[in-house]
XYZ file of C-alpha atoms in Angstrom:
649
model
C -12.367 25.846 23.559
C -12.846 28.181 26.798
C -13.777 26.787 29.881
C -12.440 23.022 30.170
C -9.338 23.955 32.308
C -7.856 20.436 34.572
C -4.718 19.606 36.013
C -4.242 16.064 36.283
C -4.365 12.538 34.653
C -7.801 10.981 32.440
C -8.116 8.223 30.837
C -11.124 8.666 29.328
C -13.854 11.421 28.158
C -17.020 11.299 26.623
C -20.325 13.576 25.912
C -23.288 14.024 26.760
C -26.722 16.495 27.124
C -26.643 16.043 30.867
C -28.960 18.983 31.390
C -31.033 18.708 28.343
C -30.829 21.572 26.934
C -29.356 20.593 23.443
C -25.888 20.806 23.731
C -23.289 18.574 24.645
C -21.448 18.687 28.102
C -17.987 16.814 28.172
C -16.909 14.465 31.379
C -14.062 13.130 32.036
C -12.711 10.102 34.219
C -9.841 10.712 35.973
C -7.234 9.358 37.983
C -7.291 9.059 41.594
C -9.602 12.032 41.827
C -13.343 13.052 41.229
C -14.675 13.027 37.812
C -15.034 16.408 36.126
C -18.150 17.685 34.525
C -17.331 20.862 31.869
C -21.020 22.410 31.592
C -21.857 23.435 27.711
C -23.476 26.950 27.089
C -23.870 26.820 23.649
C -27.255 26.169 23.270
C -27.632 29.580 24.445
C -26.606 31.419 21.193
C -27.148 28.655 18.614
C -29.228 25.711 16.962
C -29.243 22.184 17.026
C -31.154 18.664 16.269
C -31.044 15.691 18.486
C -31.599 12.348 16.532
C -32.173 9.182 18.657
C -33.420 5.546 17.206
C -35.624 3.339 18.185
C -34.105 0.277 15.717
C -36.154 -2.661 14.363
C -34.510 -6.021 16.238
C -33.113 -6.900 19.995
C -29.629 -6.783 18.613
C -29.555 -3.124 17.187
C -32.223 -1.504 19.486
C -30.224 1.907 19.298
C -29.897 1.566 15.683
C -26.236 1.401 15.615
C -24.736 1.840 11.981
C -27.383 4.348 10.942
C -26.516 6.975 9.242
C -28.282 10.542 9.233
C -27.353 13.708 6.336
C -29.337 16.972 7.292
C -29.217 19.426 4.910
C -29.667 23.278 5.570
C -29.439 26.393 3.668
C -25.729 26.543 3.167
C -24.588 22.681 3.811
C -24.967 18.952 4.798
C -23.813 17.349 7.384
C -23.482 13.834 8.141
C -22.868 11.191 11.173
C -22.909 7.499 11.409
C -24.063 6.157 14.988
C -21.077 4.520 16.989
C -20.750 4.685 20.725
C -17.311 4.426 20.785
C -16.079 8.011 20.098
C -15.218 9.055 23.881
C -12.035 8.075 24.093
C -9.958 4.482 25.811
C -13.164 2.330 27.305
C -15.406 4.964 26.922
C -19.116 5.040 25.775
C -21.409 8.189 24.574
C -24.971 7.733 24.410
C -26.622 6.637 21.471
C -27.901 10.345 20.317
C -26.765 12.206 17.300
C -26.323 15.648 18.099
C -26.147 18.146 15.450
C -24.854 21.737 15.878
C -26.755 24.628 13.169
C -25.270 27.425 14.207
C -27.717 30.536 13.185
C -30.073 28.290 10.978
C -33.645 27.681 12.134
C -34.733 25.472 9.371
C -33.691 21.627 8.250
C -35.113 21.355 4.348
C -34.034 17.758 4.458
C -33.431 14.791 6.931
C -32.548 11.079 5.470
C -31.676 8.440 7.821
C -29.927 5.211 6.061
C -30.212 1.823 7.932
C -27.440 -0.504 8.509
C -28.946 -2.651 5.675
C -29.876 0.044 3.222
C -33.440 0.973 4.044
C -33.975 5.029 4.327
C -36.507 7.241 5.623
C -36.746 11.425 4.498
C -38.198 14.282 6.376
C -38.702 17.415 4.944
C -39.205 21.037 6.254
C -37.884 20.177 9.801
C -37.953 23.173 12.436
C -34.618 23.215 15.011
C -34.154 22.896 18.656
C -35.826 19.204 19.154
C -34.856 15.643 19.380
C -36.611 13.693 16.858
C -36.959 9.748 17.031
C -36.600 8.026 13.912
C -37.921 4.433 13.720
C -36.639 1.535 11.646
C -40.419 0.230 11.488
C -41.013 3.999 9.216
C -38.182 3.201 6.767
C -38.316 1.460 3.198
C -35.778 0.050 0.275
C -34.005 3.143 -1.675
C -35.503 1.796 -5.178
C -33.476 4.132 -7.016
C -30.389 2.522 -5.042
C -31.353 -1.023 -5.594
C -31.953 -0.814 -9.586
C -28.715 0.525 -9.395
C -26.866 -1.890 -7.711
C -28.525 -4.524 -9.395
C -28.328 -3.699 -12.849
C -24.415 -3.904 -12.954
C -23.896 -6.965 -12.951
C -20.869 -7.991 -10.302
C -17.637 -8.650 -12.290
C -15.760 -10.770 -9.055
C -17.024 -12.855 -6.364
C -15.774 -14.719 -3.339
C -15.431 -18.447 -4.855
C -18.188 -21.022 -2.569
C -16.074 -23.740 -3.176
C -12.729 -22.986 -3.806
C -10.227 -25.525 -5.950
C -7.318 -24.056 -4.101
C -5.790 -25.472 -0.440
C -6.048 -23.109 2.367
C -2.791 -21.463 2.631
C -1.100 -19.229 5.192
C 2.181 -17.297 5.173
C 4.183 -17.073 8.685
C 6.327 -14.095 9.055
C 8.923 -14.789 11.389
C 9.699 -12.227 14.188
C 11.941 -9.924 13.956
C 12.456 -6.667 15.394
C 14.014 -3.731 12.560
C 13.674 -0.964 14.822
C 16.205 -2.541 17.357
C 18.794 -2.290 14.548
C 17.461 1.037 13.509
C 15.357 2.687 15.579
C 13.375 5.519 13.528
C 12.738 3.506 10.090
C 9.180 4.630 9.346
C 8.615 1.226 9.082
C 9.844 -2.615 8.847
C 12.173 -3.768 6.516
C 11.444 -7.133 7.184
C 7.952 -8.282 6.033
C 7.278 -7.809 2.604
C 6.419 -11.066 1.084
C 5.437 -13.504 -0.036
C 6.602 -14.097 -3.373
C 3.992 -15.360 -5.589
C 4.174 -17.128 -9.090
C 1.677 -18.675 -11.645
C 2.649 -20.902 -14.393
C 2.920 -24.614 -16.099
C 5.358 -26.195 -13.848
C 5.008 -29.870 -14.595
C 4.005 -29.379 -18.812
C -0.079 -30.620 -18.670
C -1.065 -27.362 -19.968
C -2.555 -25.759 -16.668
C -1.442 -22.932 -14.707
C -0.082 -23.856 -11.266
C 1.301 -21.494 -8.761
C 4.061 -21.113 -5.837
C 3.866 -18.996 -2.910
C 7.200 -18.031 -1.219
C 7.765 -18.575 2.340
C 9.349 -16.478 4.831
C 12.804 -16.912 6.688
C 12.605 -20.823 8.220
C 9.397 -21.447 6.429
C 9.756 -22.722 3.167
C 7.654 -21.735 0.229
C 5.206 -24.271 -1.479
C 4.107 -25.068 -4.791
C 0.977 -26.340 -5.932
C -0.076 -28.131 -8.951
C -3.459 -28.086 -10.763
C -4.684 -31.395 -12.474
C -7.239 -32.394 -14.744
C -9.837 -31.719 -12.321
C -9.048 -28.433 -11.697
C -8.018 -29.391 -8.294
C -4.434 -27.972 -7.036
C -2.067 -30.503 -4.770
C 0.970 -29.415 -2.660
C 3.941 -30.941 -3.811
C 6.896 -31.811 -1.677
C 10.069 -30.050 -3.283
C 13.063 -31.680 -1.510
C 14.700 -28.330 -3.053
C 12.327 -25.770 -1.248
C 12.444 -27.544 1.565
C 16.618 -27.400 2.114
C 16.324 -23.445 1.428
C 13.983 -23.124 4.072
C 16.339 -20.197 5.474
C 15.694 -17.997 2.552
C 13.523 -14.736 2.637
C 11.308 -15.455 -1.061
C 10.400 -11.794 -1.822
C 9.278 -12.568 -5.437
C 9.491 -15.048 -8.120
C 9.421 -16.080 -11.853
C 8.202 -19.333 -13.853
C 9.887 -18.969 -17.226
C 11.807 -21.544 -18.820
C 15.455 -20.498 -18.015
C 17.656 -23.006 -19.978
C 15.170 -23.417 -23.304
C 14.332 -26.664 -23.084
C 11.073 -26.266 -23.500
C 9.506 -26.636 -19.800
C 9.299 -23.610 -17.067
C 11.588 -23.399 -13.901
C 11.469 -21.493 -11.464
C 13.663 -18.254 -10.092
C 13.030 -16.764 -6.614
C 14.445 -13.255 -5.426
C 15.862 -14.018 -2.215
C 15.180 -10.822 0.326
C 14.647 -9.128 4.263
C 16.371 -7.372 6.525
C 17.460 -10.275 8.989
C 20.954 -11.162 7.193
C 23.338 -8.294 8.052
C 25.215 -10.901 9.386
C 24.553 -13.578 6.953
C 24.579 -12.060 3.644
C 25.076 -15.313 1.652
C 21.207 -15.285 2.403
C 20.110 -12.882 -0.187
C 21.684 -14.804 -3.075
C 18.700 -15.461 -5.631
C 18.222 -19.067 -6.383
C 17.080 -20.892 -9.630
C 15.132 -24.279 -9.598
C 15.565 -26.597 -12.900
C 12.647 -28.349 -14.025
C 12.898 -31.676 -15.405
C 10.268 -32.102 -17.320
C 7.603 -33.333 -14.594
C 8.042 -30.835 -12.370
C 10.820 -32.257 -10.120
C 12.997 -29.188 -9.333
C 16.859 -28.813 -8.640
C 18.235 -26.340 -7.083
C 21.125 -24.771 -10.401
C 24.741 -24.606 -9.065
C 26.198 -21.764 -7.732
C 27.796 -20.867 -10.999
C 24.910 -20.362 -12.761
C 23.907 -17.161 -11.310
C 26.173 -14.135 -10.753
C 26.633 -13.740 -6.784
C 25.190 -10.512 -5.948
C 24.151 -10.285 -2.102
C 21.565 -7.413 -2.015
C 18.096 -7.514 -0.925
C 15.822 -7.903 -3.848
C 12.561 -7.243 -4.042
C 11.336 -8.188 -7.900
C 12.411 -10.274 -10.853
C 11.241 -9.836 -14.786
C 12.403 -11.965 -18.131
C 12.717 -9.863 -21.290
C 14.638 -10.411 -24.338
C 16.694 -7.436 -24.001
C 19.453 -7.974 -26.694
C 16.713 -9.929 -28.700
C 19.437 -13.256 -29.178
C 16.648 -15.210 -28.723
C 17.085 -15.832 -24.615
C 14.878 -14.093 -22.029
C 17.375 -12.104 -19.730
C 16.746 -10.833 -16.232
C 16.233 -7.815 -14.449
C 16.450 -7.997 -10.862
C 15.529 -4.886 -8.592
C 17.641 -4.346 -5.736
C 15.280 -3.380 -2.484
C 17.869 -2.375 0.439
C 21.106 -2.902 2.460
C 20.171 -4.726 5.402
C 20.707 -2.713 8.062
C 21.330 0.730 6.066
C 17.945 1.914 5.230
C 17.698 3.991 3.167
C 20.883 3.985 1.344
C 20.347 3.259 -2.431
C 21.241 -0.547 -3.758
C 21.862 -1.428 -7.393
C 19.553 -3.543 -9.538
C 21.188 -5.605 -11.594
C 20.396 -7.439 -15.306
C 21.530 -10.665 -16.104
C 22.721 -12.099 -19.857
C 20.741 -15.316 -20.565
C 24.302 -16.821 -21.647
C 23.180 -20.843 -21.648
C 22.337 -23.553 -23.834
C 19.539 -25.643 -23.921
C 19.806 -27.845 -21.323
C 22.595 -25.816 -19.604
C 21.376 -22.319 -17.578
C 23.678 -19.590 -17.170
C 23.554 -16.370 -16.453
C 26.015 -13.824 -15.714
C 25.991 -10.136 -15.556
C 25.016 -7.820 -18.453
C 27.884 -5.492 -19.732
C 28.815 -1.855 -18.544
C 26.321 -0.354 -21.154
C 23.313 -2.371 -19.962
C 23.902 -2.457 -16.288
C 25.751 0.512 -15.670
C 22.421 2.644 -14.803
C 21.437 0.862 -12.512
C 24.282 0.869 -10.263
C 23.285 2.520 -6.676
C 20.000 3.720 -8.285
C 18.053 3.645 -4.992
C 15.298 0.872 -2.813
C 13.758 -0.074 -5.847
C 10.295 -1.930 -5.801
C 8.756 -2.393 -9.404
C 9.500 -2.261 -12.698
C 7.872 -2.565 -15.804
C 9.181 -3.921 -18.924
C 8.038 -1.427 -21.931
C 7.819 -0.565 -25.677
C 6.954 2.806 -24.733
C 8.839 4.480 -27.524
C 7.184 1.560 -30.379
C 10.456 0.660 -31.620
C 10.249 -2.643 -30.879
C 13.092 -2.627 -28.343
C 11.711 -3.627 -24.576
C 12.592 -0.405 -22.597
C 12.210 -0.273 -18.867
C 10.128 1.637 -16.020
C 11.544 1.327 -12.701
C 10.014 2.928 -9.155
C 10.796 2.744 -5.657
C 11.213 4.175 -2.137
C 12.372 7.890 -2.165
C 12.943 7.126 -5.568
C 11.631 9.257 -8.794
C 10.506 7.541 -11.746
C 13.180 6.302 -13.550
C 12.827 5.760 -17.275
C 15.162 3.605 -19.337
C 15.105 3.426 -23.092
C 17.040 0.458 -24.907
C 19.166 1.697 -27.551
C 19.990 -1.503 -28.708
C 23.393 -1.983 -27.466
C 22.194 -0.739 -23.875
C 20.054 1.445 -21.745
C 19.841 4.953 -21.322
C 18.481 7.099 -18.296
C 16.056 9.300 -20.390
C 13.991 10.074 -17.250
C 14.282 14.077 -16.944
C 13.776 14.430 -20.671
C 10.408 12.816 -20.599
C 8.167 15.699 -20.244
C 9.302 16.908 -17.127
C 9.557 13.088 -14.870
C 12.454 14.334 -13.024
C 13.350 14.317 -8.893
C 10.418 15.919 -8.505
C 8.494 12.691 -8.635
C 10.243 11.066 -5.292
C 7.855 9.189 -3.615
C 7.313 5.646 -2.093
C 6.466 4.177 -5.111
C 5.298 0.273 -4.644
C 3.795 -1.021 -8.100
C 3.695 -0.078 -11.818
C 2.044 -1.307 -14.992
C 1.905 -1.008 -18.640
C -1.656 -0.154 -21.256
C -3.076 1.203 -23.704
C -5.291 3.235 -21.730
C -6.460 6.071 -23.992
C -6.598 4.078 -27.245
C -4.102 5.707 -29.424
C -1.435 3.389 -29.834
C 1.396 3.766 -27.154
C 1.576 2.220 -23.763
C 0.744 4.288 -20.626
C 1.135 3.560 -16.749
C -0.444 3.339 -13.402
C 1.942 3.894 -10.656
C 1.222 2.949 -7.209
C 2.744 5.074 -4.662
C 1.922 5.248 -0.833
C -1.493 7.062 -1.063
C -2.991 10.564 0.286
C -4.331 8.840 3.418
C -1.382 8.359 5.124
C -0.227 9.975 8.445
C 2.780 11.394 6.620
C 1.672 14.317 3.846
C 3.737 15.911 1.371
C 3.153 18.653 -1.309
C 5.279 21.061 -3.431
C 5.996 23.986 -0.906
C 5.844 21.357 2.080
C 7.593 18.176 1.743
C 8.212 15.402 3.608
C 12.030 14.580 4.108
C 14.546 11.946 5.224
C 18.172 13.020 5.968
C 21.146 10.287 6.807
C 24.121 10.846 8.740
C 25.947 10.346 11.597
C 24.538 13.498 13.555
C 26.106 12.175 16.591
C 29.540 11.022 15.537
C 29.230 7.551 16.937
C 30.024 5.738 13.631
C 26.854 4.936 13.154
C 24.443 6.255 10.669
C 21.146 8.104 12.108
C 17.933 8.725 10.345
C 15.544 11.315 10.418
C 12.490 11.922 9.231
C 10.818 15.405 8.658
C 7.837 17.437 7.867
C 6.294 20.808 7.739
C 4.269 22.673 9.870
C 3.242 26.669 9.020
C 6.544 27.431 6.581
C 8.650 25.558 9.374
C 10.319 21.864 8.836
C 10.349 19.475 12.120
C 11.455 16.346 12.970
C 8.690 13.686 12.663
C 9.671 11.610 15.882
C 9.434 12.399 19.324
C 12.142 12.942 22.217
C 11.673 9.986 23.305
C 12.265 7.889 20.098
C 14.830 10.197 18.847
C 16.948 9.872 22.160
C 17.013 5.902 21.633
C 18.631 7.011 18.384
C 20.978 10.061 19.632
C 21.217 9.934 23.911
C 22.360 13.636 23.422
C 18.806 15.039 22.393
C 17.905 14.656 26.019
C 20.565 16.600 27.020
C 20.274 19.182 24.642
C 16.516 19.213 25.085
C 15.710 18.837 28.776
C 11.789 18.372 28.506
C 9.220 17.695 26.189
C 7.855 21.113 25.978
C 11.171 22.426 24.619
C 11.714 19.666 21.629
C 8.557 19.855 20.990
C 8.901 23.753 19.704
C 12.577 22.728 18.337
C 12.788 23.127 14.460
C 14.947 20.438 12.695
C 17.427 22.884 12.328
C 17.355 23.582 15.804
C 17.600 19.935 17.042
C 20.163 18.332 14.145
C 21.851 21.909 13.025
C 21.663 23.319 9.454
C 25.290 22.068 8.943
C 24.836 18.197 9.549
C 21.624 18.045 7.681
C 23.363 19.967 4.140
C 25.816 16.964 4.489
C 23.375 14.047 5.160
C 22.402 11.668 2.035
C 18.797 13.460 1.727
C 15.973 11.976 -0.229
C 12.540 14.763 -0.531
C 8.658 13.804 -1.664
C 6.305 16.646 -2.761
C 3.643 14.135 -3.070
C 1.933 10.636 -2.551
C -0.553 10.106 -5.304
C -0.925 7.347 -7.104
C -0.971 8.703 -10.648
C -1.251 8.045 -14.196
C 1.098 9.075 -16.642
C -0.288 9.597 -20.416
C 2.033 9.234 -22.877
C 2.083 11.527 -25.697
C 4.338 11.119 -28.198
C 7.342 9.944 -26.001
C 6.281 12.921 -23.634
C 4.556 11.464 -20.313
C 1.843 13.757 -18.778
C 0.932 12.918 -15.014
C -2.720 12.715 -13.965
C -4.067 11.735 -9.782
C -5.702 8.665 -9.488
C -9.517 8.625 -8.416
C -9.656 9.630 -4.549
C -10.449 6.045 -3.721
C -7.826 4.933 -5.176
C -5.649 7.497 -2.925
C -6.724 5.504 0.498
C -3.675 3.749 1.024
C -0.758 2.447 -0.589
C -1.028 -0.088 -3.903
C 0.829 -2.845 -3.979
C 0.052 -4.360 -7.040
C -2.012 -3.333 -10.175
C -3.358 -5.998 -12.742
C -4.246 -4.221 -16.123
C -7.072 -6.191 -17.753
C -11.003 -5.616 -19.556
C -12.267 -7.023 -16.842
C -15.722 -5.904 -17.481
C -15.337 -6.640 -21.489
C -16.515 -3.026 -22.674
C -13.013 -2.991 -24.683
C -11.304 -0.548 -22.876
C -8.928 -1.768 -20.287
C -9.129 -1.821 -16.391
C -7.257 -1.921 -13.682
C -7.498 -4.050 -10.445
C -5.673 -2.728 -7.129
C -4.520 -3.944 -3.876
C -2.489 -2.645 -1.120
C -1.774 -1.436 2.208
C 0.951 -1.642 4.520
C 0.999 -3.047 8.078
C 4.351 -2.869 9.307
C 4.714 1.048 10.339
C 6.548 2.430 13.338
C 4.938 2.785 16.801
C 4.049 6.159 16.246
C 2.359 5.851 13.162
C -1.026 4.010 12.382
C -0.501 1.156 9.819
C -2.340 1.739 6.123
C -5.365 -0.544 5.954
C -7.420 1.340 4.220
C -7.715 -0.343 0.537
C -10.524 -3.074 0.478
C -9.030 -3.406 -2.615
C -10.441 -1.759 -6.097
C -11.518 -1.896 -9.553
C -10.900 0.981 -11.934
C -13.136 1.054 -14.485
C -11.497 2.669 -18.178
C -13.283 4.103 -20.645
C -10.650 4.446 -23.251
C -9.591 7.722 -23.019
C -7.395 7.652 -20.101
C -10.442 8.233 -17.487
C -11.296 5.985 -14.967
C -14.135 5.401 -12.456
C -13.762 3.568 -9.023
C -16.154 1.056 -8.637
C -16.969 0.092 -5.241
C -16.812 -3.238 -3.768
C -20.824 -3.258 -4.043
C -20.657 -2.708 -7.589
C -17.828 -4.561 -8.461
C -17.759 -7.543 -5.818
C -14.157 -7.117 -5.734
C -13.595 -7.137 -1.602
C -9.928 -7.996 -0.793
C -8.680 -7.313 3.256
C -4.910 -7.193 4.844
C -1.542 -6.564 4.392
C -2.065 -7.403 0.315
C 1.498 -7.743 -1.759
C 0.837 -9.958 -4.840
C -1.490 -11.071 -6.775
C -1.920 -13.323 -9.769
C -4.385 -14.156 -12.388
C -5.023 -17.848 -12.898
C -7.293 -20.073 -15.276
C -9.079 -23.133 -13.857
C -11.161 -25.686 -16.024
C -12.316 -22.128 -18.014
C -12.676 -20.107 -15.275
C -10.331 -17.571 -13.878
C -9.684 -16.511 -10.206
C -7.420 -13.508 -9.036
C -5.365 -14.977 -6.676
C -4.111 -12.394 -3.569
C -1.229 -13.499 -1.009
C -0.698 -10.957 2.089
C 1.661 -10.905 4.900
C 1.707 -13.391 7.801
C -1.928 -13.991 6.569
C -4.244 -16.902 4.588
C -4.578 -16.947 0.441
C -7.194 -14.841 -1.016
C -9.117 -16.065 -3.429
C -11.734 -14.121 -5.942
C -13.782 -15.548 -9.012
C -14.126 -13.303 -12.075
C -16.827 -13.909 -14.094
């Protein structure tokens, strides 16, 4: 923009019509010297409408929250009153200013109140400032039958049967061990689990706990009141990261115990800490911790756990998705599934032969699975996702799995993405199972498409011994690193030498900074997009579809397929976001959470939280149906935050 020219230091801006003339002047506060004042000409050669309010209460007297749309000849525009646009403690004045360019006329003005009451002008000439009164507004009717008539399918429960619960991450800093991870490692529970643990008949549940807090289980009685039980067992494992767990009954003797996925990126130096653990039931839900030779020692990071009959001898196995190397992010792990070997009354499990496990060795940071008929042969196949992973398709061909993923109708590497959820239905009505996959959304700071991806290369650039990582993007045909001087010198003290200012790395390529010859040797992991999709199976041939854009917002956790809303054709519930993102990037907080409606032929509509009265804040990363004296509630655990709780009716 010509004219703002300054040489110094402000910490803070903000705008104004100082001169009344209809456009906005800009001023800016700035350090240790006079205040500067950029005049605004524009008026001159175009149009414009001021909007001020004059709202209906002491509290809101400027009206704050309204919204105005003004619609011209070729568009509409919209803004929503805030004051806080200027910049770090900086104010504006509580004006809308709108810029028309060469267009004299407004055909239509609607202001929309904070609580839903409107007011429309018509046939509005430009060049004045109109004052729009909350006294002159009324109810949308149109807006309220709407609303009204669909009837909300969740609701926040008054009185809740279920303690107040809180999950405590404990601190720790990843990005001392490894500087530019795009974000923690560290903080992705808490586990969470519903089932019959003590054999009355009623779901109960267990939340994991984080490292030196020890998860907690809670049991429902006849009342439909839950209880916190004191597990002598949980209690001793306190130093245990629960990342997810199962209730299934593990040695067939007819009652459920419990398995927990033992995971974060503390225990570089105390890998003993990511061995999974199983808890016997007795009967009465007292729990044991199973000996050590029960489970196969495997010490990697896990993030989920699932029970299928894989060989169908009549025991559930176990697959069990390895999430990371502590440490070594992101070099791939190995998931691993376990042979229900055990007699009733005895649990064992050890590790499935070469021709079931063998695809899964080293097959990347995996973070959901689903287990799947989706061939209808009876056989349970598998579905597996994950970070800078593709989707990974396994059919069971009954004496093992096979990796049929880049014959399925074209799911090959190009589907890398940050996958975090998937999960099985019959979406369209014709008979097969299809999928919702939950990747890291379209609202992030990082973007990726087909001619401009976003990239992660690994090696030691620098020859220390140590692994580097870094992270890139694309700008006008050209890739670049994603961090900074400043944060990629804490990673490689050479940059600064190589790149003596900012101004400098700043116009560096990657090439340029890393050289072409260290990057075509680095591990090197590529995503042309971040939907969240939905694959349609046809025939054994999977055809990808986007997600509704509000279901693109952020990052989904965790997808429960259900008729929610009893029309016959199934739903799907979402939550998501994640908190935990480097310095440089704002965290994904977007999803309130969301309910896709289905109509049965693979289409789906996003229902707001209005229409739904599903409304579900925070760092969301499980969540659980659960049936109380007749009633069902969706429960939600989140990261270093309380139990959610949500009635559906």
């Amino acid at each position: 923009m010509g004219g703002i020219e300054f040489e110094g230091f402000s910490n803070g801006v903000i705008y104004a019509d100082l001169d009344n003339d209809g456009d906005l002047e800009i001023v800016t506060n700035n350090i240790d010297d006079y205040a500067s004042v950029f005049e605004n000409k524009s008026s001159e050669i175009n149009n414009y409408l001021m909007v001020s309010f004059k709202g209906g209460e002491k509290a809101n007297a400027f009206g704050l929250g309204a919204r105005v749309y003004i619609t011209t000849a070729n568009k509409t525009q919209m803004q929503e009153l805030t004051l806080t646009r200027g910049g770090f403690e900086s104010s504006v004045a509580p004006i809308l200013h709108f810029g028309l360019g060469k267009q004299r006329d407004i055909e239509v003005l609607k202001v929309v109140w904070p609580d839903g009451k409107i007011q429309q002008l018509k046939n509005l000439k430009a060049n004045q400032e109109l004052v729009l009164s909350y006294a002159d507004a009324i109810v949308e009717v149109k807006n309220n039958i709407e609303t009204d008539s669909y009837q909300k399918i969740f609701s926040k429960a008054s009185e809740s049967p279920f303690p107040k619960h809180k999950h405590v991450e404990n601190n720790f800093d990843d990005f001392e061990h490894q500087v530019l991870m795009p974000h923690k490692m560290s903080a992705f529970g808490p586990a969470l689990a519903v089932g019959d643990l003590n054999e009355d008949g009623l779901d109960d549940y267990f939340i994991g706990g984080s490292h030196k807090n020890s998860g907690a289980m809670y049991f429902q009685n006849k009342e439909g009141v839950f209880e916190q039980q004191s597990i002598k067992a949980l209690l001793e494992d306190k130093s245990y990261e629960d990342i997810s767990a199962l209730i299934f009954d593990a040695d067939k003797d007819n009652d459920n115990d419990l398995y927990i996925v033992s995971g974060g990126y503390e225990f570089a130096t105390q890998p003993k800490l990511l061995q999974d653990r199983l808890y016997i039931n007795d009967g009465a839900g007292n729990f044991i911790r199973a000996k050590p030779e029960v489970l196969p020692e495997f010490l990697v990071s896990g993030s989920k756990v699932y029970n299928a009959d894989f060989d169908k001898d009549g025991k559930d196995d176990l697959l069990v998705l390895g999430r990371q190397i502590p440490g070594k992010y992101p070099m791939p792990v190995s998931s691993y599934v376990l042979k229900n070997v055990g007699e009733k009354g005895s649990p064992k499990f050890n590790l499935f032969e070469e021709s079931y496990s063998k695809v899964f060795e080293n097959i990347g940071m995996a973070t959901s699975a689903v287990i799947t008929d989706f061939n209808s042969d009876s056989w349970p196949d598998v579905i597996l996702v994950g970070e800078w992973m593709p989707i990974k398709i396994y059919k069971n061909i009954k004496t093992g799995f096979e990796d049929v993923s880049e014959t399925m109708g074209g799911l090959s590497k190009d589907t890398t993405g940050w996958w975090w959820s998937i999960e099985a239905g019959d979406f369209d009505n014709d008979g097969d199972m299809d999928y919702i996959l939950g990747n890291n959304g379209l609202n992030y700071k990082y973007k990726a498409t087909e001619n401009e991806t976003f990239d992660i290369f690994v090696n030691d650039f620098d020859n220390n011994h140590k692994t580097d990582i870094v992270l890139s993007y694309f700008n006008k045909g050209k890739q670049y690193p994603v961090r900074g001087r400043s944060c990629s010198s804490q990673q490689i003290p050479g940059i600064k030498s190589k790149f003596k200012n900012y101004e400098t790395f700043s116009q560096a390529t990657l090439v340029d900074v890393y050289t072409e010859k260290a990057l075509e040797s680095s591990l090197h992991y590529s995503v042309k997009s971040f939907a969240s999709v939905y694959l349609e199976n046809k025939n054994d041939h999977f055809v990808t579809h986007q997600l509704p854009i509000d279901a693109q917002v952020s990052s989904i956790n965790k997808i429960i397929v259900k008729d929610f809303d009893k029309d016959t054709h199934l739903d799907a519930l979402l939550v998501g976001n994640l908190y935990v993102s480097e310095v440089e990037t704002p965290r994904n907080d977007a999803s309130h959470g969301l309910l896709l409606k289905g109509n049965g032929q693979g289409e789906f509509k996003a229902m707001s939280a209005n229409q739904s009265g599903f409304f579900v804040t925070g760092d969301s990363k499980d969540m659980q149906s659960i049936a109380v004296k007749n009633e069902t509630y969706i429960l939600i655990v989140k990261n270093n935050d309380s139990l959610d709780v949500v009635k559906v009716r």
